[in-house]
Amino acid sequence: MNRNLKLLIVDDSAFIRKILTNIFSADEDFIKIDTAQNGKSALELVAKNDYDVITLDVEMPILNGIETLKKIMEMKKTPVVMLSSLTTEGADITLDALEYGAVDFIAKPQNIFTVQGERLANEIKDKVKAAARVNVMSYMRHQNATLDRITSNEVETKKQTLFQKTASGDIVKKIIAIGTSTGGPRALHEVIPSIKGNINAPVLIVQHMPKGFTKSLAERLDSFSSLSVKEAEDGELLKNGVAYVAPGGLQMKITSVDKDKFKINLENSAPVNGHKPSVDAMMESVSQSKVDEVVAVIMTGMGGDGANGLAKLKDVKRAVTIAEDESTCVVFGMPKVAIQTGKVDKVLPLREISREINKIMGV
């Protein structure tokens, strides 16, 4: 449990500052709540105070969210949760922020009055409390190592693009299924670019993100990877050597259409475990398909989404199941719950997950 938390809210909207202040003031875990209307004022407060966590608006005058974040990381490595608009530009900037050290983000709903609703208020509090528990020094060390590896591999990946970024057919014997949430973009940037482009399997990815953000994530992963990475489309056949990112706001499932052929079904159905897309929804559909062999991976994230789906895959398929080790998780929630099912074969730090996948796939 978090107790005695000191919070700084940074937003140019007085209305948002007031709503967030009301949300956190009603929670006894927060003993100090300061506000700033721009990045410059925020940095002055950060210099004078030791906050446990900061919420930071992406788009602000005087000093924008990214520049403010960079300065905060230089001054005091404090956990930061970004507040982002539900736009393509907002998604791109938010993904930049996660690369620069932000722990998580909250997408502002288009109808801002819904922030005052109990469900969204609880989600905001949960995310901010989870962020407050993150050791940012350790997080940044892992982050910088990941970015260094991506940068060093980028030129080689681009050289190989013409040869490797070709799907090797739609006769699918194995499927790789990956689920993640808080800290997931960083984890995926570590794992996906290190998977060989010639693997004889498609990769299904569920990252808890809203609509629009998943497309930006897929495009970024594609630019760094030998695999082809794309946002999944309804009805398309799975192809080996392609990674499919579940679109925000939809459930991604697969169904068998023929022997060793599978298609993606995107459903605007109810959230599962509070999530749409949900890892459980995706993995359970794989468990009901005709594929024989599966590699199922649960990485960093809050809650327990994916644990039931992973367990079911282990029960009904020839599955190798992997959970990320606590030492590299931003939030050791989803992997912990998966491990507690007793169905996880291997618990691995982030840097070893892609190596294990390549080994299992024989590449």
Coordinates of C-alpha atoms in Angstrom, one line a residue:
M1 CA 0.0 0.0 0.0
N2 CA 1.1 3.6 -0.7
R3 CA 0.9 5.9 2.2
N4 CA 1.8 9.6 2.8
L5 CA 2.2 10.3 -0.9
K6 CA 3.3 13.7 -2.1
L7 CA 1.8 14.6 -5.6
L8 CA 2.4 17.4 -8.1
I9 CA -0.3 18.0 -10.7
V10 CA 0.9 19.9 -13.8
D11 CA -1.8 21.0 -16.3
D12 CA -2.6 24.3 -18.0
S13 CA -6.3 23.7 -17.5
A14 CA -7.6 25.0 -14.2
F15 CA -10.6 22.7 -14.6
I16 CA -8.4 19.6 -15.0
R17 CA -6.2 20.7 -12.0
K18 CA -9.4 21.1 -9.9
I19 CA -10.8 17.7 -10.9
L20 CA -7.6 15.8 -10.3
T21 CA -7.1 17.6 -6.9
N22 CA -10.6 16.6 -5.9
I23 CA -9.9 12.9 -6.9
F24 CA -6.7 12.7 -4.9
S25 CA -7.8 14.8 -2.0
A26 CA -10.5 12.2 -1.3
D27 CA -7.9 9.5 -0.9
E28 CA -6.2 9.4 2.4
D29 CA -3.0 8.0 0.9
F30 CA -2.2 11.4 -0.5
I31 CA -1.0 13.9 2.2
K32 CA 0.3 16.7 0.0
I33 CA -1.1 17.8 -3.4
D34 CA 0.5 20.7 -5.2
T35 CA -0.5 22.1 -8.6
A36 CA 1.3 24.0 -11.4
Q37 CA -0.2 25.5 -14.5
N38 CA 2.8 25.2 -16.8
G39 CA 6.2 23.4 -17.1
K40 CA 8.2 26.4 -15.8
S41 CA 6.2 26.6 -12.6
A42 CA 6.4 22.8 -12.2
L43 CA 10.2 22.8 -12.4
E44 CA 10.3 25.5 -9.7
L45 CA 8.2 23.3 -7.4
V46 CA 10.2 20.2 -8.2
A47 CA 13.4 22.0 -7.2
K48 CA 12.0 22.9 -3.8
N49 CA 10.1 19.7 -3.0
D50 CA 10.5 15.9 -3.1
Y51 CA 7.4 14.5 -4.8
D52 CA 6.6 10.8 -4.9
V53 CA 4.8 11.1 -8.2
I54 CA 3.9 13.8 -10.8
T55 CA 1.0 14.0 -13.3
L56 CA 2.1 16.0 -16.3
D57 CA 0.0 17.3 -19.2
V58 CA 1.5 16.6 -22.6
E59 CA 0.4 19.9 -24.3
M60 CA 1.2 23.1 -22.3
P61 CA 2.3 26.6 -23.1
I62 CA 5.7 28.1 -22.1
L63 CA 7.3 24.7 -21.6
N64 CA 5.6 21.6 -23.1
G65 CA 5.2 18.2 -21.4
I66 CA 8.2 16.6 -23.1
E67 CA 10.6 19.4 -22.3
T68 CA 9.3 19.5 -18.8
L69 CA 9.7 15.7 -18.4
K70 CA 13.3 15.9 -19.7
K71 CA 14.1 18.6 -17.1
I72 CA 12.5 16.6 -14.3
M73 CA 14.5 13.5 -15.2
E74 CA 17.7 15.7 -15.1
M75 CA 16.8 17.3 -11.7
K76 CA 15.1 14.5 -9.7
K77 CA 14.2 11.1 -11.2
T78 CA 10.6 11.2 -10.0
P79 CA 7.9 8.9 -11.4
V80 CA 5.8 10.8 -13.9
V81 CA 2.4 9.9 -15.4
M82 CA 1.6 11.8 -18.6
L83 CA -1.9 13.1 -19.4
S84 CA -2.5 12.9 -23.1
S85 CA -5.3 13.8 -25.5
L86 CA -6.9 11.0 -27.6
T87 CA -5.3 12.2 -30.9
T88 CA -2.7 10.8 -33.2
E89 CA -0.4 13.6 -32.3
G90 CA -1.1 13.0 -28.6
A91 CA -0.3 9.3 -29.1
D92 CA 3.1 10.0 -30.7
I93 CA 4.1 12.5 -28.1
T94 CA 3.0 10.2 -25.3
L95 CA 5.1 7.3 -26.8
D96 CA 8.1 9.8 -26.9
A97 CA 7.4 10.6 -23.2
L98 CA 7.5 6.9 -22.3
E99 CA 10.9 6.7 -24.0
Y100 CA 12.2 9.7 -22.1
G101 CA 11.3 8.2 -18.7
A102 CA 7.6 8.6 -18.0
V103 CA 6.3 5.5 -16.3
D104 CA 2.7 5.5 -17.6
F105 CA 0.1 7.7 -19.2
I106 CA -3.6 8.5 -18.8
A107 CA -5.6 9.3 -21.9
K108 CA -7.9 12.3 -21.3
P109 CA -11.5 11.3 -22.4
Q110 CA -13.0 13.5 -25.1
N111 CA -15.8 14.3 -22.7
I112 CA -13.7 15.6 -19.8
F113 CA -16.6 15.5 -17.4
T114 CA -16.4 11.7 -17.4
V115 CA -13.1 12.0 -15.4
Q116 CA -15.3 12.7 -12.4
G117 CA -16.9 9.3 -12.8
E118 CA -16.0 6.6 -10.2
R119 CA -14.5 4.1 -12.6
L120 CA -12.2 6.5 -14.4
A121 CA -11.3 8.2 -11.1
N122 CA -10.3 4.9 -9.6
E123 CA -8.3 4.0 -12.7
I124 CA -6.4 7.4 -12.4
K125 CA -5.7 6.8 -8.7
D126 CA -4.5 3.2 -9.4
K127 CA -2.1 4.3 -12.2
V128 CA -0.7 7.2 -10.1
K129 CA -0.2 5.0 -7.0
A130 CA 1.5 2.2 -9.1
A131 CA 3.8 4.8 -10.7
A132 CA 4.7 6.1 -7.2
R133 CA 6.1 2.6 -6.4
V134 CA 8.5 2.6 -9.4
N135 CA 12.2 3.0 -8.8
V136 CA 12.9 5.5 -11.6
M137 CA 16.7 5.2 -11.4
S138 CA 16.4 1.4 -12.1
Y139 CA 13.7 2.0 -14.7
M140 CA 15.9 4.6 -16.6
R141 CA 18.9 2.2 -16.5
H142 CA 16.8 -0.5 -18.2
Q143 CA 15.3 2.1 -20.5
N144 CA 18.7 3.5 -21.6
A145 CA 20.0 0.0 -22.2
T146 CA 17.0 -0.9 -24.3
L147 CA 17.4 2.3 -26.4
D148 CA 21.1 1.6 -26.9
R149 CA 20.3 -1.9 -28.2
I150 CA 17.6 -0.6 -30.4
T151 CA 19.9 2.1 -31.9
S152 CA 22.8 -0.3 -32.4
N153 CA 20.5 -2.8 -34.2
E154 CA 18.5 -0.2 -36.2
V155 CA 21.0 0.1 -39.1
E156 CA 21.3 -3.7 -39.4
T157 CA 17.6 -4.1 -39.3
K158 CA 17.1 -1.6 -42.1
K159 CA 19.8 -3.4 -44.1
Q160 CA 17.8 -6.7 -43.7
T161 CA 14.4 -5.2 -44.3
L162 CA 14.2 -6.1 -48.0
F163 CA 15.0 -9.7 -47.2
Q164 CA 13.4 -10.3 -43.9
K165 CA 10.2 -8.2 -43.9
T166 CA 8.3 -10.6 -46.1
A167 CA 5.7 -12.8 -44.5
S168 CA 6.6 -16.4 -45.0
G169 CA 3.2 -17.6 -45.8
D170 CA -0.1 -18.3 -44.1
I171 CA 0.4 -21.9 -43.2
V172 CA 0.6 -21.4 -39.4
K173 CA 1.8 -24.2 -37.1
K174 CA 2.7 -22.1 -34.1
I175 CA 1.6 -18.8 -32.6
I176 CA 3.4 -16.4 -30.2
A177 CA 1.0 -14.5 -27.9
I178 CA 2.2 -11.6 -25.9
G179 CA 0.3 -9.5 -23.3
T180 CA 1.4 -6.4 -21.4
S181 CA 0.2 -3.2 -19.8
T182 CA 1.9 -0.6 -17.7
G183 CA 5.5 -0.4 -18.9
G184 CA 4.6 -2.4 -21.9
P185 CA 5.7 0.0 -24.7
R186 CA 9.3 -0.1 -23.2
A187 CA 9.1 -3.9 -22.8
L188 CA 7.9 -4.4 -26.3
H189 CA 10.6 -2.2 -27.7
E190 CA 13.1 -4.6 -25.9
V191 CA 11.5 -7.8 -27.1
I192 CA 10.0 -7.4 -30.5
P193 CA 13.0 -5.9 -32.4
S194 CA 15.1 -8.8 -31.0
I195 CA 12.8 -11.5 -32.5
K196 CA 14.2 -12.8 -35.7
G197 CA 12.3 -11.8 -38.8
N198 CA 12.3 -15.3 -40.3
I199 CA 10.4 -17.0 -37.4
N200 CA 7.9 -19.5 -38.6
A201 CA 5.0 -18.1 -36.6
P202 CA 2.8 -14.9 -36.3
V203 CA 3.0 -12.8 -33.1
L204 CA -0.2 -11.6 -31.4
I205 CA 0.3 -8.6 -29.1
V206 CA -2.1 -7.1 -26.7
Q207 CA -1.0 -3.8 -25.0
H208 CA -3.5 -2.0 -22.9
M209 CA -3.9 1.2 -24.8
P210 CA -6.7 3.3 -26.2
K211 CA -7.7 3.7 -29.8
G212 CA -5.1 5.5 -31.9
F213 CA -2.2 4.8 -29.6
T214 CA -1.9 1.2 -30.7
K215 CA -1.4 2.3 -34.4
S216 CA 1.4 4.6 -33.4
L217 CA 3.0 1.9 -31.2
A218 CA 2.8 -0.7 -34.1
E219 CA 4.5 1.8 -36.5
R220 CA 7.3 2.5 -34.0
L221 CA 7.9 -1.2 -33.4
D222 CA 7.9 -1.9 -37.1
S223 CA 10.6 0.7 -37.7
F224 CA 12.9 -1.0 -35.3
S225 CA 12.1 -4.7 -36.1
S226 CA 13.0 -7.4 -38.6
L227 CA 9.5 -8.6 -38.1
S228 CA 6.7 -6.8 -39.9
V229 CA 4.6 -5.1 -37.2
K230 CA 1.2 -3.7 -37.9
E231 CA -2.1 -2.8 -36.2
A232 CA -4.4 -5.8 -36.7
E233 CA -7.2 -5.6 -39.2
D234 CA -10.5 -7.5 -39.0
G235 CA -10.6 -10.6 -41.2
E236 CA -7.0 -10.7 -42.2
L237 CA -5.2 -14.1 -42.3
L238 CA -2.4 -14.6 -39.9
K239 CA 1.0 -14.8 -41.6
N240 CA 4.3 -16.1 -40.3
G241 CA 6.9 -13.4 -39.5
V242 CA 4.2 -10.7 -38.9
A243 CA 3.4 -9.2 -35.5
Y244 CA -0.2 -8.0 -35.0
V245 CA -1.0 -5.3 -32.4
A246 CA -4.5 -5.4 -31.1
P247 CA -6.3 -2.1 -31.8
G248 CA -7.3 0.0 -28.8
G249 CA -11.0 -0.2 -28.1
L250 CA -11.6 -3.6 -29.6
Q251 CA -11.1 -7.2 -28.6
M252 CA -8.7 -9.1 -30.8
K253 CA -9.5 -12.8 -31.3
I254 CA -8.5 -15.5 -33.8
T255 CA -10.5 -18.2 -35.4
S256 CA -9.6 -21.2 -37.5
V257 CA -10.7 -20.9 -41.2
D258 CA -8.9 -24.1 -42.5
K259 CA -6.2 -26.5 -41.5
D260 CA -3.3 -24.4 -40.3
K261 CA -5.0 -21.1 -41.4
F262 CA -6.4 -18.5 -39.0
K263 CA -8.0 -15.1 -39.3
I264 CA -8.2 -12.2 -36.9
N265 CA -11.6 -11.2 -35.6
L266 CA -11.9 -7.7 -34.1
E267 CA -14.9 -7.4 -31.8
N268 CA -16.5 -4.3 -30.3
S269 CA -17.6 -6.4 -27.3
A270 CA -17.5 -5.9 -23.6
P271 CA -14.3 -5.2 -21.7
V272 CA -12.7 -8.3 -20.2
N273 CA -11.0 -7.7 -16.8
G274 CA -11.8 -4.0 -17.4
H275 CA -9.8 -4.0 -20.6
K276 CA -10.5 -3.7 -24.3
P277 CA -8.3 -5.1 -25.8
S278 CA -7.8 -7.8 -23.2
V279 CA -4.9 -10.3 -23.0
D280 CA -7.3 -13.0 -21.7
A281 CA -9.7 -12.5 -24.6
M282 CA -6.9 -12.9 -27.1
M283 CA -5.2 -15.9 -25.4
E284 CA -8.5 -17.7 -24.8
S285 CA -9.4 -17.4 -28.5
V286 CA -6.0 -19.0 -29.3
S287 CA -6.8 -21.8 -26.8
Q288 CA -10.0 -22.5 -28.7
S289 CA -8.4 -22.5 -32.1
K290 CA -6.8 -25.5 -34.0
V291 CA -3.2 -24.4 -33.6
D292 CA -1.1 -27.0 -31.8
E293 CA 1.9 -25.1 -30.4
V294 CA 1.9 -21.7 -28.6
V295 CA 4.4 -19.5 -26.8
A296 CA 2.5 -17.4 -24.3
V297 CA 4.3 -14.4 -22.7
I298 CA 3.0 -12.1 -19.9
M299 CA 5.1 -9.0 -19.3
T300 CA 4.9 -5.9 -17.0
G301 CA 1.5 -4.5 -16.1
M302 CA -1.0 -3.8 -13.3
G303 CA -3.7 -6.3 -12.4
G304 CA -4.1 -9.9 -13.6
D305 CA -5.2 -9.8 -17.2
G306 CA -3.7 -12.7 -19.2
A307 CA -3.2 -15.1 -16.3
N308 CA -6.4 -17.1 -17.0
G309 CA -5.7 -17.2 -20.7
L310 CA -2.1 -18.3 -20.2
A311 CA -3.3 -21.1 -17.8
K312 CA -5.9 -22.3 -20.3
L313 CA -3.3 -22.4 -23.1
K314 CA -1.0 -24.5 -20.9
D315 CA -3.9 -26.9 -20.2
V316 CA -5.1 -27.5 -23.7
K317 CA -2.1 -26.8 -26.0
R318 CA 1.6 -27.7 -26.4
A319 CA 2.5 -24.3 -24.8
V320 CA 5.6 -22.8 -23.5
T321 CA 4.6 -20.1 -21.0
I322 CA 6.8 -17.2 -19.9
A323 CA 6.4 -14.4 -17.4
E324 CA 8.7 -11.4 -17.0
D325 CA 10.8 -11.4 -13.9
E326 CA 10.0 -8.9 -11.2
S327 CA 13.5 -7.4 -11.5
T328 CA 12.7 -5.8 -14.9
C329 CA 9.0 -5.1 -14.5
V330 CA 7.8 -1.6 -14.2
V331 CA 4.8 -3.1 -12.3
F332 CA 5.0 -6.7 -11.2
G333 CA 1.2 -7.3 -11.4
M334 CA 0.2 -9.3 -14.5
P335 CA 3.3 -11.5 -14.4
K336 CA 2.9 -12.2 -10.7
V337 CA -0.7 -13.3 -11.1
A338 CA 0.3 -15.5 -14.0
I339 CA 3.1 -17.1 -12.0
Q340 CA 0.6 -17.7 -9.1
T341 CA -1.5 -20.0 -11.4
G342 CA 1.4 -22.5 -11.4
K343 CA 1.2 -22.6 -15.2
V344 CA 4.3 -20.6 -16.0
D345 CA 7.3 -22.5 -17.3
K346 CA 9.9 -19.8 -17.3
V347 CA 10.4 -16.5 -15.4
L348 CA 12.8 -14.4 -17.3
P349 CA 14.2 -10.8 -17.2
L350 CA 13.2 -8.7 -20.2
R351 CA 16.4 -9.1 -22.1
E352 CA 16.2 -12.9 -22.1
I353 CA 12.6 -13.2 -23.4
S354 CA 13.3 -12.6 -27.1
R355 CA 16.3 -14.9 -26.9
E356 CA 14.0 -17.7 -25.4
I357 CA 11.4 -17.1 -28.1
N358 CA 14.0 -17.4 -30.9
K359 CA 15.4 -20.5 -29.3
I360 CA 11.9 -22.1 -29.1
M361 CA 11.3 -21.2 -32.7
G362 CA 14.6 -22.6 -33.8
V363 CA 16.0 -19.4 -35.3

